[in-house]
């Protein structure tokens, strides 16, 4: 299941799906809020209050050209209670679409706003959908007394994933060979060197900052942008790299003030 969006989770969703920077994602949500298209985008809450009127918003979407059928089915099945996250911060509700807008609407100022709204609206509707059903199959093979395992995950029922296809994982074909002997065509021995860890992307960097309590939901995109503006890091193909200037600064700080580089220094 999916859960309501606070700022941090919305930024992760938008940067991963649309491949835009955190700064642009937050700015776009702020612009949509100023145009009264979505609710306030800076919130720690991922739980709606019990008196939140979801029925009002679901009814708006029943006439939407893209989401209408899905929203109507939710109402027919009386699915008007969303999933819950973990925290009601008491500040603002989770990020919610306030209007049912056709993606061709003139209220959108640019294409990025359309794409961000589309994801947020679909995600909101998914909160009321049925659970998706997956089947996980484990294949156990013994070759000359050596055990080998493989797993396959397939989608049995779409459920809420119907309205949020961008949340689908990559599924495998079903394995139907239980009790069957499998001939071995060839055995290939590969020798590989250990690969370095992957570079941080917008999504993984935001998650890392949240995990280490660096910045707030609203300042994390700004911190990343400031580091780029000051030429300490740079972004290429959605990955972040430290610049020569950044390396120089890090090496000098290690020798002068090592505790300053630890995440706990800012807590």
GROMACS .gro file of C-alpha atoms in nm:
model
  267
    1UNK     CA    1   0.000   0.000   0.000
    2UNK     CA    2   0.098   0.364  -0.036
    3UNK     CA    3   0.068   0.614   0.250
    4UNK     CA    4  -0.009   0.990   0.254
    5UNK     CA    5   0.266   1.224   0.142
    6UNK     CA    6   0.458   1.451   0.374
    7UNK     CA    7   0.719   1.683   0.224
    8UNK     CA    8   1.009   1.440   0.248
    9UNK     CA    9   0.823   1.151   0.085
   10UNK     CA   10   0.681   1.379  -0.185
   11UNK     CA   11   1.031   1.500  -0.275
   12UNK     CA   12   1.156   1.142  -0.295
   13UNK     CA   13   0.861   1.045  -0.519
   14UNK     CA   14   0.899   1.343  -0.753
   15UNK     CA   15   1.277   1.330  -0.789
   16UNK     CA   16   1.273   0.956  -0.853
   17UNK     CA   17   0.980   0.948  -1.096
   18UNK     CA   18   1.023   1.277  -1.284
   19UNK     CA   19   1.401   1.294  -1.253
   20UNK     CA   20   1.398   1.656  -1.144
   21UNK     CA   21   1.607   1.820  -0.873
   22UNK     CA   22   1.474   1.848  -0.516
   23UNK     CA   23   1.484   2.226  -0.543
   24UNK     CA   24   1.266   2.227  -0.856
   25UNK     CA   25   1.029   1.973  -0.701
   26UNK     CA   26   0.976   2.186  -0.389
   27UNK     CA   27   0.942   2.507  -0.591
   28UNK     CA   28   0.683   2.348  -0.820
   29UNK     CA   29   0.477   2.224  -0.527
   30UNK     CA   30   0.496   2.571  -0.371
   31UNK     CA   31   0.373   2.727  -0.696
   32UNK     CA   32   0.084   2.480  -0.714
   33UNK     CA   33  -0.006   2.571  -0.356
   34UNK     CA   34  -0.001   2.944  -0.434
   35UNK     CA   35  -0.242   2.874  -0.720
   36UNK     CA   36  -0.468   2.682  -0.475
   37UNK     CA   37  -0.422   2.357  -0.669
   38UNK     CA   38  -0.271   2.154  -0.382
   39UNK     CA   39  -0.254   2.193  -0.006
   40UNK     CA   40   0.046   2.341   0.178
   41UNK     CA   41   0.348   2.135   0.066
   42UNK     CA   42   0.567   2.180   0.374
   43UNK     CA   43   0.434   1.932   0.625
   44UNK     CA   44   0.566   1.655   0.846
   45UNK     CA   45   0.230   1.478   0.864
   46UNK     CA   46   0.156   1.156   0.679
   47UNK     CA   47  -0.167   1.087   0.870
   48UNK     CA   48  -0.498   1.264   0.803
   49UNK     CA   49  -0.713   1.382   1.092
   50UNK     CA   50  -1.028   1.176   1.142
   51UNK     CA   51  -1.255   1.467   1.046
   52UNK     CA   52  -1.083   1.540   0.713
   53UNK     CA   53  -1.352   1.550   0.443
   54UNK     CA   54  -1.212   1.313   0.179
   55UNK     CA   55  -1.555   1.259   0.026
   56UNK     CA   56  -1.558   1.620  -0.097
   57UNK     CA   57  -1.237   1.571  -0.293
   58UNK     CA   58  -1.317   1.222  -0.421
   59UNK     CA   59  -1.645   1.349  -0.567
   60UNK     CA   60  -1.455   1.619  -0.757
   61UNK     CA   61  -1.244   1.356  -0.929
   62UNK     CA   62  -1.536   1.145  -1.056
   63UNK     CA   63  -1.568   1.368  -1.364
   64UNK     CA   64  -1.194   1.382  -1.436
   65UNK     CA   65  -1.107   1.255  -1.787
   66UNK     CA   66  -0.815   1.044  -1.661
   67UNK     CA   67  -0.902   0.958  -1.301
   68UNK     CA   68  -1.283   0.967  -1.317
   69UNK     CA   69  -1.351   0.596  -1.357
   70UNK     CA   70  -1.115   0.506  -1.075
   71UNK     CA   71  -1.260   0.770  -0.839
   72UNK     CA   72  -1.616   0.662  -0.922
   73UNK     CA   73  -1.532   0.301  -0.843
   74UNK     CA   74  -1.390   0.409  -0.506
   75UNK     CA   75  -1.720   0.576  -0.419
   76UNK     CA   76  -1.927   0.280  -0.542
   77UNK     CA   77  -1.731   0.054  -0.311
   78UNK     CA   78  -1.747   0.310  -0.027
   79UNK     CA   79  -1.369   0.328  -0.013
   80UNK     CA   80  -1.345   0.673   0.148
   81UNK     CA   81  -1.090   0.607   0.423
   82UNK     CA   82  -0.725   0.648   0.323
   83UNK     CA   83  -0.426   0.453   0.445
   84UNK     CA   84  -0.224   0.597   0.731
   85UNK     CA   85   0.141   0.678   0.776
   86UNK     CA   86   0.308   0.713   1.114
   87UNK     CA   87   0.283   1.077   1.218
   88UNK     CA   88   0.024   1.350   1.264
   89UNK     CA   89   0.250   1.647   1.334
   90UNK     CA   90  -0.050   1.871   1.394
   91UNK     CA   91   0.082   2.138   1.158
   92UNK     CA   92  -0.073   2.076   0.816
   93UNK     CA   93  -0.241   1.774   0.655
   94UNK     CA   94  -0.049   1.552   0.412
   95UNK     CA   95  -0.008   1.698   0.064
   96UNK     CA   96  -0.349   1.683  -0.103
   97UNK     CA   97  -0.485   1.788  -0.445
   98UNK     CA   98  -0.754   2.050  -0.382
   99UNK     CA   99  -0.886   2.066  -0.738
  100UNK     CA  100  -0.970   1.814  -1.006
  101UNK     CA  101  -0.792   1.961  -1.307
  102UNK     CA  102  -0.760   1.831  -1.660
  103UNK     CA  103  -0.390   1.823  -1.744
  104UNK     CA  104  -0.460   2.068  -2.028
  105UNK     CA  105  -0.595   2.326  -1.781
  106UNK     CA  106  -0.465   2.682  -1.819
  107UNK     CA  107  -0.418   2.698  -1.441
  108UNK     CA  108  -0.091   2.513  -1.491
  109UNK     CA  109   0.190   2.755  -1.570
  110UNK     CA  110   0.425   2.499  -1.725
  111UNK     CA  111   0.464   2.131  -1.810
  112UNK     CA  112   0.648   2.051  -1.486
  113UNK     CA  113   0.347   2.170  -1.286
  114UNK     CA  114   0.125   1.936  -1.488
  115UNK     CA  115   0.352   1.639  -1.425
  116UNK     CA  116   0.389   1.710  -1.054
  117UNK     CA  117   0.013   1.756  -1.011
  118UNK     CA  118  -0.056   1.435  -1.203
  119UNK     CA  119   0.166   1.234  -0.969
  120UNK     CA  120   0.028   1.396  -0.653
  121UNK     CA  121  -0.335   1.351  -0.761
  122UNK     CA  122  -0.285   0.989  -0.862
  123UNK     CA  123  -0.100   0.915  -0.539
  124UNK     CA  124  -0.384   1.067  -0.334
  125UNK     CA  125  -0.643   0.849  -0.509
  126UNK     CA  126  -0.425   0.542  -0.456
  127UNK     CA  127  -0.461   0.588  -0.079
  128UNK     CA  128  -0.819   0.460  -0.105
  129UNK     CA  129  -0.758   0.169  -0.343
  130UNK     CA  130  -0.748  -0.203  -0.281
  131UNK     CA  131  -0.422  -0.363  -0.182
  132UNK     CA  132  -0.209  -0.501  -0.463
  133UNK     CA  133  -0.140  -0.876  -0.449
  134UNK     CA  134   0.200  -1.019  -0.532
  135UNK     CA  135   0.324  -1.377  -0.549
  136UNK     CA  136   0.678  -1.457  -0.447
  137UNK     CA  137   0.821  -1.789  -0.565
  138UNK     CA  138   1.152  -1.929  -0.444
  139UNK     CA  139   1.331  -2.173  -0.673
  140UNK     CA  140   1.573  -2.409  -0.500
  141UNK     CA  141   1.812  -2.608  -0.716
  142UNK     CA  142   2.080  -2.854  -0.607
  143UNK     CA  143   2.370  -2.915  -0.844
  144UNK     CA  144   2.617  -3.179  -0.727
  145UNK     CA  145   2.512  -3.123  -0.365
  146UNK     CA  146   2.557  -2.746  -0.397
  147UNK     CA  147   2.234  -2.552  -0.322
  148UNK     CA  148   2.130  -2.257  -0.539
  149UNK     CA  149   1.830  -2.029  -0.482
  150UNK     CA  150   1.642  -1.789  -0.709
  151UNK     CA  151   1.335  -1.578  -0.639
  152UNK     CA  152   1.059  -1.458  -0.869
  153UNK     CA  153   0.799  -1.192  -0.781
  154UNK     CA  154   0.491  -1.158  -1.002
  155UNK     CA  155   0.185  -0.932  -0.981
  156UNK     CA  156  -0.142  -1.116  -0.921
  157UNK     CA  157  -0.379  -0.822  -0.870
  158UNK     CA  158  -0.305  -0.455  -0.944
  159UNK     CA  159  -0.526  -0.300  -0.678
  160UNK     CA  160  -0.418   0.059  -0.608
  161UNK     CA  161  -0.129   0.025  -0.856
  162UNK     CA  162  -0.382   0.072  -1.136
  163UNK     CA  163  -0.386   0.448  -1.072
  164UNK     CA  164  -0.013   0.477  -0.984
  165UNK     CA  165   0.171   0.263  -1.239
  166UNK     CA  166   0.490   0.458  -1.161
  167UNK     CA  167   0.500   0.281  -0.821
  168UNK     CA  168   0.511  -0.065  -0.976
  169UNK     CA  169   0.828  -0.260  -0.929
  170UNK     CA  170   0.975  -0.467  -1.212
  171UNK     CA  171   0.804  -0.804  -1.203
  172UNK     CA  172   0.930  -1.141  -1.320
  173UNK     CA  173   0.760  -1.408  -1.524
  174UNK     CA  174   0.599  -1.679  -1.314
  175UNK     CA  175   0.806  -1.991  -1.254
  176UNK     CA  176   0.608  -2.309  -1.320
  177UNK     CA  177   0.868  -2.581  -1.286
  178UNK     CA  178   0.803  -2.726  -0.941
  179UNK     CA  179   0.899  -3.093  -0.936
  180UNK     CA  180   1.061  -3.072  -1.279
  181UNK     CA  181   1.418  -3.170  -1.361
  182UNK     CA  182   1.597  -2.891  -1.544
  183UNK     CA  183   1.874  -2.976  -1.789
  184UNK     CA  184   2.190  -2.768  -1.755
  185UNK     CA  185   2.308  -2.625  -2.086
  186UNK     CA  186   2.628  -2.471  -1.956
  187UNK     CA  187   2.805  -2.350  -1.644
  188UNK     CA  188   2.995  -2.024  -1.672
  189UNK     CA  189   3.252  -1.919  -1.414
  190UNK     CA  190   3.280  -1.542  -1.386
  191UNK     CA  191   3.546  -1.351  -1.201
  192UNK     CA  192   3.454  -0.996  -1.106
  193UNK     CA  193   3.608  -0.720  -0.901
  194UNK     CA  194   3.416  -0.552  -0.622
  195UNK     CA  195   3.232  -0.253  -0.762
  196UNK     CA  196   3.243   0.087  -0.589
  197UNK     CA  197   2.920   0.208  -0.426
  198UNK     CA  198   2.678   0.388  -0.652
  199UNK     CA  199   2.678   0.766  -0.670
  200UNK     CA  200   2.404   0.949  -0.485
  201UNK     CA  201   2.102   1.055  -0.688
  202UNK     CA  202   1.849   1.323  -0.592
  203UNK     CA  203   1.636   1.056  -0.430
  204UNK     CA  204   1.906   0.869  -0.238
  205UNK     CA  205   2.072   1.193  -0.122
  206UNK     CA  206   1.743   1.321   0.022
  207UNK     CA  207   1.690   0.990   0.202
  208UNK     CA  208   2.045   1.001   0.341
  209UNK     CA  209   1.999   1.356   0.470
  210UNK     CA  210   1.670   1.266   0.636
  211UNK     CA  211   1.821   0.954   0.794
  212UNK     CA  212   2.108   1.161   0.941
  213UNK     CA  213   1.879   1.449   1.046
  214UNK     CA  214   2.056   1.696   0.818
  215UNK     CA  215   1.835   1.997   0.745
  216UNK     CA  216   1.457   1.995   0.748
  217UNK     CA  217   1.195   1.887   0.499
  218UNK     CA  218   1.201   2.236   0.347
  219UNK     CA  219   1.574   2.315   0.367
  220UNK     CA  220   1.724   1.992   0.229
  221UNK     CA  221   1.664   2.085  -0.137
  222UNK     CA  222   1.807   2.432  -0.064
  223UNK     CA  223   2.119   2.286   0.100
  224UNK     CA  224   2.186   2.071  -0.207
  225UNK     CA  225   2.134   2.372  -0.435
  226UNK     CA  226   2.368   2.592  -0.226
  227UNK     CA  227   2.643   2.331  -0.248
  228UNK     CA  228   2.603   2.332  -0.627
  229UNK     CA  229   2.597   2.713  -0.645
  230UNK     CA  230   2.921   2.726  -0.447
  231UNK     CA  231   3.081   2.473  -0.684
  232UNK     CA  232   3.144   2.221  -0.405
  233UNK     CA  233   2.940   1.951  -0.580
  234UNK     CA  234   2.790   1.914  -0.926
  235UNK     CA  235   2.505   1.715  -1.077
  236UNK     CA  236   2.545   1.508  -1.393
  237UNK     CA  237   2.297   1.253  -1.530
  238UNK     CA  238   2.099   1.276  -1.204
  239UNK     CA  239   2.406   1.179  -1.002
  240UNK     CA  240   2.607   1.397  -0.764
  241UNK     CA  241   2.984   1.432  -0.771
  242UNK     CA  242   3.217   1.623  -0.542
  243UNK     CA  243   3.422   1.889  -0.723
  244UNK     CA  244   3.795   1.954  -0.690
  245UNK     CA  245   3.710   2.251  -0.469
  246UNK     CA  246   3.489   2.029  -0.255
  247UNK     CA  247   3.767   1.770  -0.223
  248UNK     CA  248   4.012   2.044  -0.124
  249UNK     CA  249   3.774   2.176   0.143
  250UNK     CA  250   3.708   1.827   0.283
  251UNK     CA  251   4.075   1.734   0.307
  252UNK     CA  252   4.160   2.058   0.487
  253UNK     CA  253   3.872   2.027   0.732
  254UNK     CA  254   3.973   1.670   0.815
  255UNK     CA  255   4.306   1.798   0.941
  256UNK     CA  256   4.173   2.108   1.115
  257UNK     CA  257   3.831   2.020   1.257
  258UNK     CA  258   3.722   1.660   1.196
  259UNK     CA  259   3.413   1.667   1.427
  260UNK     CA  260   3.270   1.946   1.208
  261UNK     CA  261   3.225   1.693   0.926
  262UNK     CA  262   3.013   1.455   1.132
  263UNK     CA  263   2.632   1.469   1.087
  264UNK     CA  264   2.580   1.481   1.464
  265UNK     CA  265   2.758   1.819   1.476
  266UNK     CA  266   2.441   1.991   1.348
  267UNK     CA  267   2.201   1.822   1.591
   0.00000   0.00000   0.00000
